[in-house]
Amino acid sequence: MSRPIRRRTRQVRVGPVLIGGDAPISVQGMIKTDTRDIPASLAQIEELARAGCQIVRVAVPDEAAAKALAELVKGSPLPVVADVHFSYRLALMAVEAGVAKLRINPGNIGARWKVKEVARAARERGIPIRIGVNSGSLERDLAGMPTAEAMVQSALRQVALLEDLGCSDLVVSLKASDVPTMVQAYRAFAVRSDVPLHLGVTEAGTRWRGSIRSAVGIGSLLLDGIGDTLRVSLTGETVEEIRVGREILAAVGLLAEAVTVVACPTCGRCQVNVAEIAAEVERRTSHLKGPLKVAVMGCAVNGPGEAREADVGVAGGRGAAVLFRRGERIRNLKEEEIVEALMQEIEALYRR
Amino acid sequence: MSRPIRRRTRQVRVGPVLIGGDAPISVQGMIKTDTRDIPASLAQIEELARAGCQIVRVAVPDEAAAKALAELVKGSPLPVVADVHFSYRLALMAVEAGVAKLRINPGNIGARWKVKEVARAARERGIPIRIGVNSGSLERDLAGMPTAEAMVQSALRQVALLEDLGCSDLVVSLKASDVPTMVQAYRAFAVRSDVPLHLGVTEAGTRWRGSIRSAVGIGSLLLDGIGDTLRVSLTGETVEEIRVGREILAAVGLLAEAVTVVACPTCGRCQVNVAEIAAEVERRTSHLKGPLKVAVMGCAVNGPGEAREADVGVAGGRGAAVLFRRGERIRNLKEEEIVEALMQEIEALYRR
């Protein structure tokens, strides 16, 4: 496995998650519920978190949504990013509500004094700002340029403005629905700035088409060492966005270590259904971030040794197995208890 | 839409399909039927052709399969490529059967004199040879090198050998299951040779995972102007391989022009279900290669104008519509007849 050499970027903090520098590339999601519906929104955030989402974005289209933010921030297991368009006042309300990051669009936030107010508030709270450039909503004076270059110019001048105002905790995104344009914009920005990059293809499309288009755009940038965090956008999908994002990271060898399930290849000595148990455990732990090693061994020959070396392991006997936790023999299991017992141990280790 | 600048390659001919040079990037498929089962194999080739496949590959594991080739070649609407491992004799039989291209693996075809026999036969028949390097089956003496470089060396020496033997109609593939390794190998080869490249990620995986991994690997190379033909490999899928391949090409702006369905955004004047009709026509024409413009318009205001300008169009009225063919008013339709009438017209134009 050869891995891309990563571009050097400055590091910012979004709640407990680091973006940029040597931090693992994080996967972001966005809820599609009405932000004002707090129970539904928190339920969707929980669902995203279980799928492996690390940062969640929330649309803030109006005052009622901005007022719901404090509750969402309090209840969310993930750091919450407020997505604000047009109104610097909503941005200020979001900062006040305690969000971990602010996303603004330089194409529509308005006059310099408004940006200044937002910058001051973010600086005081110590939260970063993402400058979310979108090919579909660029400032009018950039309209004459090729799209990718106009996007880069829009981002660079907003970075300069915010840095002038004392905000250097920045993230930039340069999303376009056209994949080659998006790739070109990120590449051009990457050689001109050390601001960490949030990757994404905008309006990528339905689950099938959007996954392929996002994989091409985001994947090719990651292969060139460009990108510090990412979001996959799919029409009408929330959890699938996270699954696809993580799979793109896995494809380029950059998924922060997942749970590894090792299983014996099975042989004539095998006395439990190793393949089925291993596949089930793999499926049920695919959203967990490791490192955590789980061993599923079929017999008493090599089984106990391997099972002892893993964080959690089973070594099968005749329709039964022995459970090990970090080298220690815990108890005997019937075959039908194996999956649940492993999952309980894994979840307990994971919670610590 | 910005498009990649394509690497210059020599051009070869596979039946009626050109690979390399300025030829459009072709999409290949492979049948998963038993090659010896001629009716089943031809049925699957037909299915692939309907999905937009342009070249079909067929495994030739033994003499019986080689003997079936002549029938397949005769019945196939697509040029047939014989995939041969280990045996130069099977390769000779395939050439004799009239295949349009030969794929051999330099890692397992054996001694120079065997390659020489194959080269002579291919040259005499005027068919190209693909040198299909695979990271999992490299020559033993290359084992010490980093994988990507060993793959490039394997390909380069096989190219030199075949060119020495008078065969310059070559295509090279450098497939690996690890995406970064595969991308690195193709990039390294591309700067050292003008032989056209067949792109692919090997053992990419299931439909979902394999599509994402193929999109990352193949897509990122295409974005750099590398690649002249491609195949997506998915476990157990044939037609889906073609759909994903075409979608990857579309994502980078390189799909040979497809059928374009234009539809009005719909408004209060709209009197037929435009979105549903347009989506249905788009779905049913996604496999056709255009250029062909289809207009689905909802009302009598802008409808007739747009519908006249398209190759085929409808302009809706009250639960009814007027059908146009290349500017000419053909007849009135009831709403429920619209989709079928459009499809009949499209298919008729397409056949010409």
XYZ file of C-alpha atoms in Angstrom:
704
model
C 0.000 0.000 0.000
C 1.549 3.289 -1.075
C 0.044 6.363 0.514
C -0.117 9.897 -0.852
C 2.302 12.461 0.569
C 0.056 14.973 2.258
C 0.200 18.703 1.642
C 1.227 20.654 4.758
C -1.589 22.719 6.198
C -2.150 24.718 9.380
C -4.274 22.974 11.990
C -7.605 24.127 13.423
C -9.799 22.638 16.124
C -13.519 21.896 15.761
C -14.600 20.836 19.219
C -12.558 17.682 19.895
C -11.724 17.134 16.207
C -8.552 18.505 14.632
C -8.529 19.486 10.947
C -5.288 19.948 9.037
C -1.650 19.384 9.905
C -1.121 15.714 10.708
C -4.687 15.102 11.924
C -6.486 12.175 10.280
C -8.830 13.259 7.496
C -12.264 13.632 9.075
C -15.644 12.753 7.579
C -18.416 15.314 7.932
C -22.161 15.012 7.494
C -25.124 17.323 7.381
C -28.576 16.756 8.840
C -31.557 17.023 6.505
C -34.162 17.465 9.212
C -35.692 20.846 10.004
C -33.125 22.411 12.337
C -35.951 23.703 14.555
C -37.186 20.178 15.210
C -34.753 19.410 18.014
C -35.696 15.778 18.779
C -35.655 14.798 15.083
C -32.391 16.668 14.492
C -30.667 15.090 17.477
C -31.877 11.658 16.407
C -30.357 12.189 12.973
C -27.101 13.433 14.497
C -26.965 10.256 16.620
C -27.495 8.181 13.513
C -24.695 10.012 11.695
C -22.365 9.565 14.668
C -23.031 5.820 14.713
C -22.130 5.671 11.002
C -18.732 7.249 11.677
C -19.498 10.920 11.084
C -17.105 13.149 13.043
C -18.462 16.669 12.516
C -22.089 17.564 11.777
C -23.313 20.616 9.889
C -26.691 22.212 10.453
C -28.463 24.712 8.187
C -29.401 27.991 9.847
C -31.838 29.609 7.428
C -33.671 31.841 9.933
C -33.893 33.066 13.513
C -35.973 30.136 14.701
C -33.255 27.769 13.466
C -30.558 29.891 15.099
C -32.487 29.728 18.384
C -32.601 25.915 18.202
C -28.792 25.706 17.961
C -28.040 25.966 21.689
C -30.154 22.873 22.374
C -28.603 20.982 19.478
C -25.082 21.846 20.620
C -25.943 20.643 24.135
C -27.458 17.352 22.974
C -25.139 16.474 20.111
C -22.401 13.858 20.527
C -20.611 15.528 17.589
C -19.254 19.054 17.192
C -21.883 21.176 15.438
C -21.113 23.508 12.524
C -23.609 26.267 11.677
C -24.185 26.804 7.955
C -25.146 30.431 7.372
C -25.957 32.264 4.150
C -26.808 35.933 3.517
C -27.172 37.048 7.140
C -24.264 38.065 9.390
C -26.811 38.374 12.225
C -27.644 34.674 12.047
C -23.907 33.957 12.081
C -23.539 35.989 15.286
C -26.471 34.143 16.869
C -24.881 30.822 15.951
C -21.574 31.775 17.549
C -23.483 32.867 20.643
C -25.243 29.475 20.731
C -21.869 27.757 21.112
C -21.335 26.052 17.766
C -17.869 24.575 17.173
C -17.404 26.081 13.690
C -19.096 28.505 11.366
C -19.525 28.055 7.627
C -20.094 31.211 5.617
C -20.260 31.771 1.859
C -18.160 34.738 0.735
C -20.428 35.121 -2.261
C -23.432 36.087 -0.188
C -22.451 37.263 3.301
C -22.171 40.898 2.156
C -20.201 43.999 3.149
C -16.814 43.991 4.828
C -18.169 45.404 8.094
C -20.537 42.464 8.385
C -17.717 39.969 7.888
C -15.764 41.935 10.483
C -18.498 41.465 13.086
C -18.609 37.739 12.434
C -14.813 37.461 12.552
C -14.643 39.286 15.887
C -17.255 36.988 17.444
C -15.579 33.813 16.154
C -12.164 34.979 17.365
C -13.513 35.736 20.835
C -15.038 32.271 21.084
C -11.969 30.641 19.553
C -13.912 28.826 16.826
C -12.778 28.402 13.234
C -14.594 29.666 10.151
C -15.000 27.698 6.952
C -15.033 29.860 3.855
C -17.393 27.807 1.728
C -16.936 28.913 -1.889
C -19.469 27.474 -4.312
C -19.193 27.744 -8.096
C -22.882 28.603 -8.279
C -22.760 31.642 -5.993
C -19.598 33.644 -6.713
C -19.210 37.386 -6.199
C -20.331 39.291 -9.274
C -16.994 40.975 -9.992
C -15.384 37.543 -10.521
C -17.859 36.521 -13.209
C -15.477 37.155 -16.133
C -12.835 34.608 -15.062
C -12.703 30.866 -15.738
C -14.784 29.295 -12.968
C -12.001 27.461 -11.127
C -9.818 30.569 -11.004
C -12.736 32.745 -9.881
C -13.400 30.276 -7.050
C -9.759 30.412 -5.956
C -9.739 34.230 -6.065
C -12.938 34.375 -4.032
C -11.413 32.113 -1.368
C -8.028 33.867 -1.300
C -9.476 37.289 -0.777
C -11.799 36.095 1.959
C -8.834 34.402 3.665
C -6.879 37.682 3.434
C -9.829 39.650 4.803
C -10.369 37.313 7.758
C -6.651 37.176 8.534
C -6.583 40.998 8.503
C -9.332 40.831 11.090
C -7.260 38.522 13.271
C -8.928 35.235 12.308
C -6.436 32.644 11.142
C -8.346 29.530 12.206
C -9.777 28.952 8.756
C -10.875 26.109 6.513
C -11.658 26.557 2.811
C -13.906 24.599 0.471
C -14.148 25.126 -3.296
C -17.138 23.075 -4.376
C -18.492 22.820 -7.902
C -20.932 20.384 -9.417
C -18.566 19.899 -12.374
C -15.885 17.473 -11.155
C -12.935 18.656 -13.309
C -13.628 22.281 -12.302
C -13.728 21.357 -8.633
C -10.477 19.393 -8.844
C -8.797 22.242 -10.719
C -9.923 24.808 -8.121
C -8.658 22.774 -5.142
C -5.344 22.064 -6.867
C -4.818 25.738 -7.696
C -5.677 26.856 -4.156
C -3.496 24.184 -2.549
C -0.279 25.605 -4.012
C -1.137 29.133 -2.891
C -2.207 28.707 0.737
C -1.672 26.551 3.822
C -5.324 26.812 4.905
C -6.733 23.294 5.396
C -9.200 22.126 2.768
C -12.688 20.695 3.136
C -13.367 18.587 0.019
C -16.684 18.078 -1.716
C -18.556 17.924 -5.010
C -21.711 20.010 -4.783
C -25.069 18.854 -6.193
C -23.334 15.556 -6.895
C -26.657 13.854 -7.525
C -28.513 10.768 -6.450
C -27.061 8.011 -4.307
C -25.572 6.105 -7.256
C -24.427 8.933 -9.511
C -23.408 11.190 -6.622
C -21.278 8.463 -5.049
C -19.356 7.896 -8.271
C -18.893 11.615 -8.940
C -17.786 12.276 -5.359
C -15.381 9.339 -5.463
C -13.769 10.694 -8.641
C -13.463 14.284 -7.378
C -12.619 13.769 -3.716
C -10.600 10.602 -4.336
C -8.340 12.136 -6.955
C -7.509 15.105 -4.712
C -6.756 12.810 -1.756
C -4.463 10.759 -4.002
C -2.506 13.966 -4.602
C -2.240 14.634 -0.871
C -4.829 17.422 -0.993
C -7.656 17.546 1.550
C -7.991 17.632 5.346
C -11.692 16.903 5.849
C -14.492 15.919 3.475
C -18.178 15.687 2.908
C -19.988 13.625 0.297
C -23.303 15.234 -0.831
C -26.044 12.892 -1.991
C -29.627 13.893 -2.777
C -31.841 12.728 0.067
C -29.212 10.584 1.824
C -27.601 11.245 5.201
C -25.996 8.072 6.538
C -24.988 6.949 3.044
C -22.943 10.155 2.702
C -20.839 9.008 5.652
C -20.467 5.444 4.362
C -19.321 6.672 0.944
C -16.969 9.241 2.493
C -15.330 6.591 4.634
C -15.067 4.205 1.674
C -13.330 6.888 -0.424
C -10.830 7.353 2.412
C -10.364 3.582 2.601
C -9.763 3.388 -1.164
C -6.819 5.789 -0.917
C -5.506 4.170 2.278
C -6.403 7.106 4.518
C -9.244 5.840 6.685
C -8.278 6.378 10.314
C -7.710 2.847 11.531
C -10.886 0.860 11.627
C -11.725 -2.189 13.673
C -9.778 -5.106 12.209
C -11.400 -8.499 12.288
C -8.938 -11.333 11.765
C -10.317 -14.752 11.118
C -8.645 -18.059 10.431
C -8.992 -19.287 6.840
C -10.873 -22.325 8.254
C -9.824 -25.901 7.727
C -10.976 -29.436 8.479
C -10.509 -28.780 12.188
C -12.979 -25.920 12.176
C -15.819 -26.403 14.650
C -17.722 -23.089 14.498
C -18.931 -21.064 11.525
C -15.967 -18.694 11.373
C -16.799 -16.961 8.068
C -20.321 -16.102 9.125
C -19.330 -14.881 12.575
C -16.436 -12.789 11.227
C -18.592 -11.222 8.502
C -21.309 -10.355 10.994
C -18.834 -8.756 13.412
C -17.177 -6.876 10.538
C -20.539 -5.550 9.404
C -21.542 -4.461 12.889
C -18.225 -2.735 13.617
C -17.679 -1.065 10.232
C -18.692 2.327 11.661
C -16.319 2.141 14.637
C -12.936 3.776 14.545
C -10.202 1.609 15.980
C -7.524 0.587 16.372
C -9.104 -2.514 17.808
C -8.262 -6.076 16.853
C -10.874 -8.808 16.971
C -9.929 -12.449 16.351
C -12.383 -15.142 15.299
C -10.623 -18.509 15.339
C -12.181 -21.826 14.516
C -10.369 -24.395 16.629
C -8.170 -25.203 19.564
C -4.888 -25.502 17.608
C -3.924 -21.930 16.670
C -7.071 -20.361 18.047
C -6.245 -19.640 21.659
C -2.874 -18.069 20.769
C -4.374 -15.680 18.219
C -7.424 -14.948 20.331
C -5.199 -14.020 23.275
C -3.195 -11.538 21.175
C -6.257 -9.654 19.971
C -8.147 -7.064 22.026
C -11.110 -9.397 21.928
C -11.112 -12.924 20.599
C -12.840 -16.251 20.484
C -11.320 -19.673 19.915
C -13.866 -22.230 18.809
C -14.343 -25.723 20.169
C -17.075 -28.260 19.346
C -20.067 -25.934 18.702
C -18.716 -23.702 21.462
C -15.894 -21.227 22.072
C -13.726 -19.528 24.667
C -13.867 -15.737 24.941
C -10.642 -13.769 25.551
C -10.249 -10.104 26.490
C -6.732 -8.653 26.076
C -5.102 -12.010 26.663
C -7.305 -13.029 29.548
C -9.644 -15.997 29.354
C -13.115 -14.692 30.288
C -15.658 -17.445 29.856
C -17.063 -20.229 27.691
C -19.705 -19.490 25.057
C -22.195 -21.542 23.104
C -21.841 -21.045 19.341
C -25.025 -18.961 19.120
C -23.741 -16.597 21.827
C -20.445 -15.763 20.110
C -21.479 -12.734 18.015
C -23.324 -10.994 20.838
C -20.555 -11.672 23.340
C -17.943 -10.245 20.969
C -20.076 -7.179 20.277
C -20.575 -6.547 23.999
C -16.842 -6.721 24.623
C -16.053 -4.515 21.615
C -18.588 -1.894 22.648
C -17.298 -1.911 26.218
C -13.690 -1.441 25.058
C -14.803 1.209 22.614
C -16.609 3.243 25.256
C -13.416 3.553 27.309
C -16.817 22.366 -17.975
C -13.042 22.058 -18.102
C -11.708 18.872 -19.634
C -8.395 17.133 -19.003
C -5.653 17.507 -21.602
C -5.128 14.013 -22.886
C -1.780 12.289 -23.070
C -0.747 11.507 -26.665
C -0.773 7.813 -27.464
C -0.428 5.702 -30.593
C -3.697 4.382 -31.972
C -4.734 0.751 -32.415
C -7.839 -0.775 -33.915
C -10.035 -3.402 -32.201
C -12.559 -4.372 -34.858
C -14.460 -1.148 -35.543
C -13.312 0.517 -32.302
C -10.213 2.704 -32.148
C -8.180 2.886 -28.937
C -5.694 5.703 -28.310
C -4.820 8.837 -30.223
C -7.867 11.077 -30.431
C -10.396 8.225 -30.271
C -13.087 8.576 -27.590
C -12.325 6.578 -24.460
C -14.094 3.250 -24.855
C -15.855 1.195 -22.193
C -15.110 -2.521 -22.097
C -16.915 -5.373 -20.414
C -16.304 -9.036 -19.766
C -18.817 -11.845 -19.870
C -19.165 -14.034 -16.789
C -20.891 -16.920 -18.536
C -19.058 -20.124 -19.407
C -17.363 -19.259 -22.707
C -18.297 -22.683 -24.083
C -22.000 -21.972 -23.585
C -22.452 -20.067 -26.847
C -26.142 -19.073 -26.541
C -25.716 -17.826 -22.955
C -22.505 -16.013 -23.839
C -24.017 -14.308 -26.877
C -27.052 -13.291 -24.816
C -24.785 -11.673 -22.247
C -22.781 -9.915 -24.962
C -26.061 -8.510 -26.360
C -26.974 -7.280 -22.899
C -23.593 -5.602 -22.495
C -23.895 -3.974 -25.923
C -27.305 -2.549 -25.035
C -25.792 -1.047 -21.857
C -23.163 0.813 -23.902
C -20.288 -1.667 -23.819
C -17.999 -1.230 -26.850
C -15.534 -4.122 -26.577
C -16.173 -7.454 -24.870
C -13.596 -9.738 -23.319
C -13.980 -13.491 -23.040
C -11.980 -15.851 -20.832
C -10.234 -18.671 -22.690
C -9.199 -21.104 -19.954
C -9.016 -24.244 -22.097
C -9.275 -25.754 -25.578
C -13.042 -26.132 -25.443
C -13.357 -22.405 -24.722
C -10.933 -21.596 -27.531
C -13.018 -23.715 -29.886
C -16.153 -21.751 -28.972
C -14.533 -18.464 -29.961
C -15.211 -18.649 -33.684
C -18.970 -18.901 -33.049
C -18.861 -16.077 -30.522
C -16.932 -13.842 -32.903
C -19.469 -14.567 -35.636
C -22.518 -13.854 -33.456
C -21.241 -10.942 -31.379
C -22.283 -7.368 -32.171
C -19.118 -6.235 -30.347
C -15.464 -6.914 -31.106
C -14.320 -9.888 -29.022
C -11.072 -9.952 -27.028
C -9.631 -13.289 -25.960
C -8.202 -13.379 -22.433
C -5.453 -15.973 -22.267
C -3.231 -17.017 -19.378
C -0.364 -19.538 -19.205
C -0.822 -21.084 -22.650
C 0.607 -19.664 -25.873
C -1.229 -22.448 -27.718
C -4.625 -21.146 -26.573
C -3.531 -17.678 -27.703
C -2.741 -19.065 -31.160
C -6.119 -20.814 -31.311
C -7.856 -17.550 -30.365
C -6.086 -15.619 -33.110
C -7.075 -18.345 -35.545
C -10.709 -18.017 -34.411
C -10.751 -14.409 -35.534
C -10.791 -12.440 -32.282
C -10.250 -8.678 -32.582
C -7.637 -8.447 -29.829
C -5.626 -10.696 -27.588
C -4.933 -10.134 -23.901
C -1.931 -11.895 -22.432
C -0.301 -11.626 -19.023
C 3.473 -11.247 -19.243
C 3.744 -12.764 -15.780
C 2.535 -16.156 -16.915
C 2.784 -16.616 -20.690
C 6.277 -18.056 -20.403
C 9.407 -18.282 -22.575
C 10.394 -15.776 -25.244
C 9.872 -18.248 -28.078
C 6.255 -18.709 -27.003
C 5.642 -14.965 -27.000
C 7.291 -14.873 -30.424
C 4.814 -17.384 -31.826
C 1.885 -15.363 -30.478
C 3.334 -12.094 -31.794
C 3.802 -13.533 -35.280
C 0.207 -14.764 -35.416
C -1.240 -11.462 -34.176
C 0.889 -9.478 -36.641
C -0.239 -11.641 -39.543
C -3.891 -11.140 -38.602
C -3.368 -7.436 -37.906
C -4.820 -7.593 -34.394
C -3.457 -5.762 -31.348
C -2.210 -7.361 -28.146
C -2.955 -6.060 -24.681
C -0.177 -6.655 -22.213
C -2.220 -7.107 -19.073
C 0.077 -6.656 -16.104
C -1.449 -7.541 -12.754
C 0.152 -6.752 -9.393
C -0.758 -10.219 -8.162
C 1.068 -12.140 -10.903
C 4.401 -10.465 -11.666
C 7.488 -12.199 -12.983
C 9.598 -13.567 -10.145
C 12.731 -11.570 -10.899
C 10.805 -8.320 -10.276
C 9.730 -9.312 -6.780
C 12.295 -7.133 -4.980
C 11.034 -3.787 -6.360
C 8.221 -1.596 -5.047
C 5.048 -2.994 -6.612
C 4.180 -0.066 -8.890
C 7.697 0.071 -10.330
C 7.816 -3.704 -10.819
C 4.526 -3.474 -12.750
C 5.934 -0.740 -14.993
C 9.134 -2.724 -15.610
C 7.129 -5.825 -16.472
C 5.065 -3.865 -18.997
C 8.026 -2.014 -20.519
C 10.051 -5.123 -21.175
C 7.090 -6.921 -22.700
C 6.475 -3.884 -24.945
C 10.139 -3.956 -26.000
C 9.984 -7.698 -26.674
C 6.823 -7.462 -28.780
C 8.137 -4.450 -30.697
C 11.353 -6.391 -31.415
C 9.116 -9.074 -32.874
C 7.405 -6.533 -35.132
C 4.241 -6.006 -33.066
C 3.618 -2.358 -32.319
C -0.178 -2.489 -32.076
C -0.169 -2.735 -28.314
C -2.267 -1.727 -25.327
C -1.037 -1.926 -21.730
C -2.896 -2.310 -18.451
C -1.329 -2.080 -14.989
C -4.021 -3.276 -12.618
C -3.669 -3.590 -8.868
C -6.283 -4.027 -6.182
C -4.634 -1.262 -4.147
C -5.818 2.011 -5.682
C -2.794 4.233 -4.898
C -0.444 1.553 -6.283
C -2.482 1.268 -9.473
C -2.563 5.051 -9.985
C 1.174 5.283 -9.346
C 1.921 2.503 -11.860
C -0.173 4.054 -14.645
C 1.320 7.505 -14.029
C 4.874 6.152 -14.122
C 4.237 4.177 -17.311
C 2.477 7.099 -19.014
C 5.590 9.277 -19.008
C 7.756 6.498 -20.426
C 5.707 5.167 -23.334
C 3.146 6.161 -25.955
C 1.353 2.795 -25.798
C -2.370 3.398 -25.131
C -3.576 2.462 -21.660
C -6.457 0.251 -20.567
C -7.471 1.397 -17.064
C -8.840 -0.739 -14.270
C -8.705 -1.593 -10.578
C -8.491 -5.348 -10.142
C -10.509 -7.246 -7.512
C -12.202 -3.925 -6.814
C -14.912 -5.655 -4.810
C -18.664 -5.765 -4.585
C -21.001 -3.514 -6.525
C -20.916 -0.708 -3.927
C -17.302 -0.851 -2.771
C -15.949 -1.736 -6.204
C -17.752 1.174 -7.836
C -16.278 3.670 -5.382
C -12.770 2.203 -5.632
C -12.921 2.099 -9.438
C -14.223 5.667 -9.565
C -11.319 6.880 -7.433
C -8.631 5.011 -9.378
C -9.886 5.276 -12.940
C -11.382 8.745 -12.442
C -8.235 10.289 -11.065
C -6.141 8.989 -13.965
C -8.679 10.264 -16.517
C -8.587 13.675 -14.813
C -4.850 13.710 -15.518
C -5.418 12.869 -19.178
C -4.242 9.278 -18.732
C -6.271 6.404 -20.176
C -7.605 5.358 -23.581
C -10.050 2.592 -22.689
C -11.344 1.243 -19.388
C -13.022 -1.583 -17.598
C -14.665 -1.510 -14.191
C -14.480 -4.888 -12.370
C -17.258 -5.701 -9.944
C -17.802 -9.051 -8.233
C -20.705 -10.806 -9.893
C -21.887 -7.825 -11.988
C -21.708 -7.469 -15.760
C -24.068 -4.706 -16.923
C -23.387 -2.622 -13.802
C -19.685 -2.577 -14.772
C -20.660 -0.763 -17.970
C -23.007 1.678 -16.235
C -20.335 2.599 -13.685
C -17.675 2.914 -16.376
C -19.850 5.262 -18.394
C -20.697 7.293 -15.290
C -17.002 7.700 -14.446
C -16.435 8.997 -17.979
C -19.402 11.341 -17.590
C -18.037 12.642 -14.271
C -14.809 13.761 -15.940
C -16.619 15.116 -19.014
C -15.362 12.390 -21.353
C -18.449 10.317 -22.161
C -18.953 10.231 -25.896
C -22.046 12.386 -26.225
C -25.114 10.837 -24.690
C -28.794 11.449 -25.335
C -29.671 14.812 -23.742
C -33.145 15.209 -22.310
C -34.093 18.844 -21.778
C -37.183 19.579 -19.745
C -38.815 22.804 -18.665
C -38.462 23.551 -14.938
C -42.308 23.412 -14.770
C -44.493 26.266 -13.568
C -48.144 27.063 -12.852
C -48.920 26.693 -16.531
C -47.718 23.102 -16.606
C -50.373 20.667 -17.811
C -48.511 17.345 -18.075
C -46.199 15.606 -15.592
C -42.940 16.855 -17.071
C -40.571 15.641 -14.336
C -41.886 12.101 -14.456
C -41.876 11.888 -18.246
C -38.376 13.376 -18.521
C -36.960 11.059 -15.853
C -38.496 8.021 -17.521
C -37.107 8.974 -20.948
C -33.708 9.716 -19.404
C -33.678 6.316 -17.712
C -34.678 4.494 -20.890
C -32.112 6.295 -23.079
C -29.156 6.286 -20.676
C -27.479 3.455 -22.611
C -27.762 5.164 -26.012
C -24.887 7.108 -27.445
C -26.008 10.407 -28.948
C -25.837 13.151 -29.885
C -29.623 13.303 -29.772
C -31.682 16.015 -28.117
C -35.080 15.251 -26.614
C -37.316 18.050 -25.285
C -40.128 17.528 -22.778
C -42.045 20.793 -22.382
C -45.060 21.323 -20.180
C -47.167 23.964 -21.887
C -48.022 25.892 -25.007
C -45.994 29.034 -24.157
C -42.322 28.079 -24.650
C -43.053 24.437 -25.363
C -43.590 24.315 -29.105
C -40.484 26.432 -29.812
C -38.191 24.215 -27.747
C -39.834 21.009 -28.922
C -39.300 22.057 -32.550
C -35.578 22.663 -31.999
C -34.925 19.240 -30.518
C -34.542 16.035 -32.534
C -37.687 14.772 -30.847
C -39.957 16.813 -28.626
C -43.340 17.115 -27.003
C -45.164 20.278 -25.969
C -47.877 19.614 -23.407
C -51.437 20.881 -23.478
C -54.307 20.011 -21.134
C -53.516 16.338 -20.311
C -52.267 15.980 -23.881
C -49.296 16.967 -26.023
C -48.066 17.605 -29.551
C -45.204 15.451 -30.867
C -42.461 17.054 -32.979
C -39.752 15.332 -35.028
C -36.869 17.570 -36.156
C -39.075 20.662 -36.232
C -42.025 18.986 -37.887
C -45.336 18.603 -36.099
C -46.220 14.891 -36.231
C -49.384 14.267 -34.250
C -51.337 14.793 -31.051
C -50.818 12.492 -28.073
C -52.759 11.713 -24.928
C -50.667 12.194 -21.777
C -50.335 8.457 -21.202
C -48.979 7.970 -24.742
C -46.155 10.514 -24.435
C -43.344 8.295 -23.110
C -43.930 5.473 -25.582
C -44.260 7.877 -28.521
C -40.995 9.603 -27.602
C -39.221 6.278 -27.206
C -40.463 5.075 -30.602
C -39.193 8.233 -32.266
C -35.856 8.083 -30.441
C -35.316 4.452 -31.343
C -36.203 5.122 -34.965
C -33.757 8.032 -35.182
C -31.141 5.995 -33.374
C -31.382 3.088 -35.790
C -30.557 5.364 -38.724
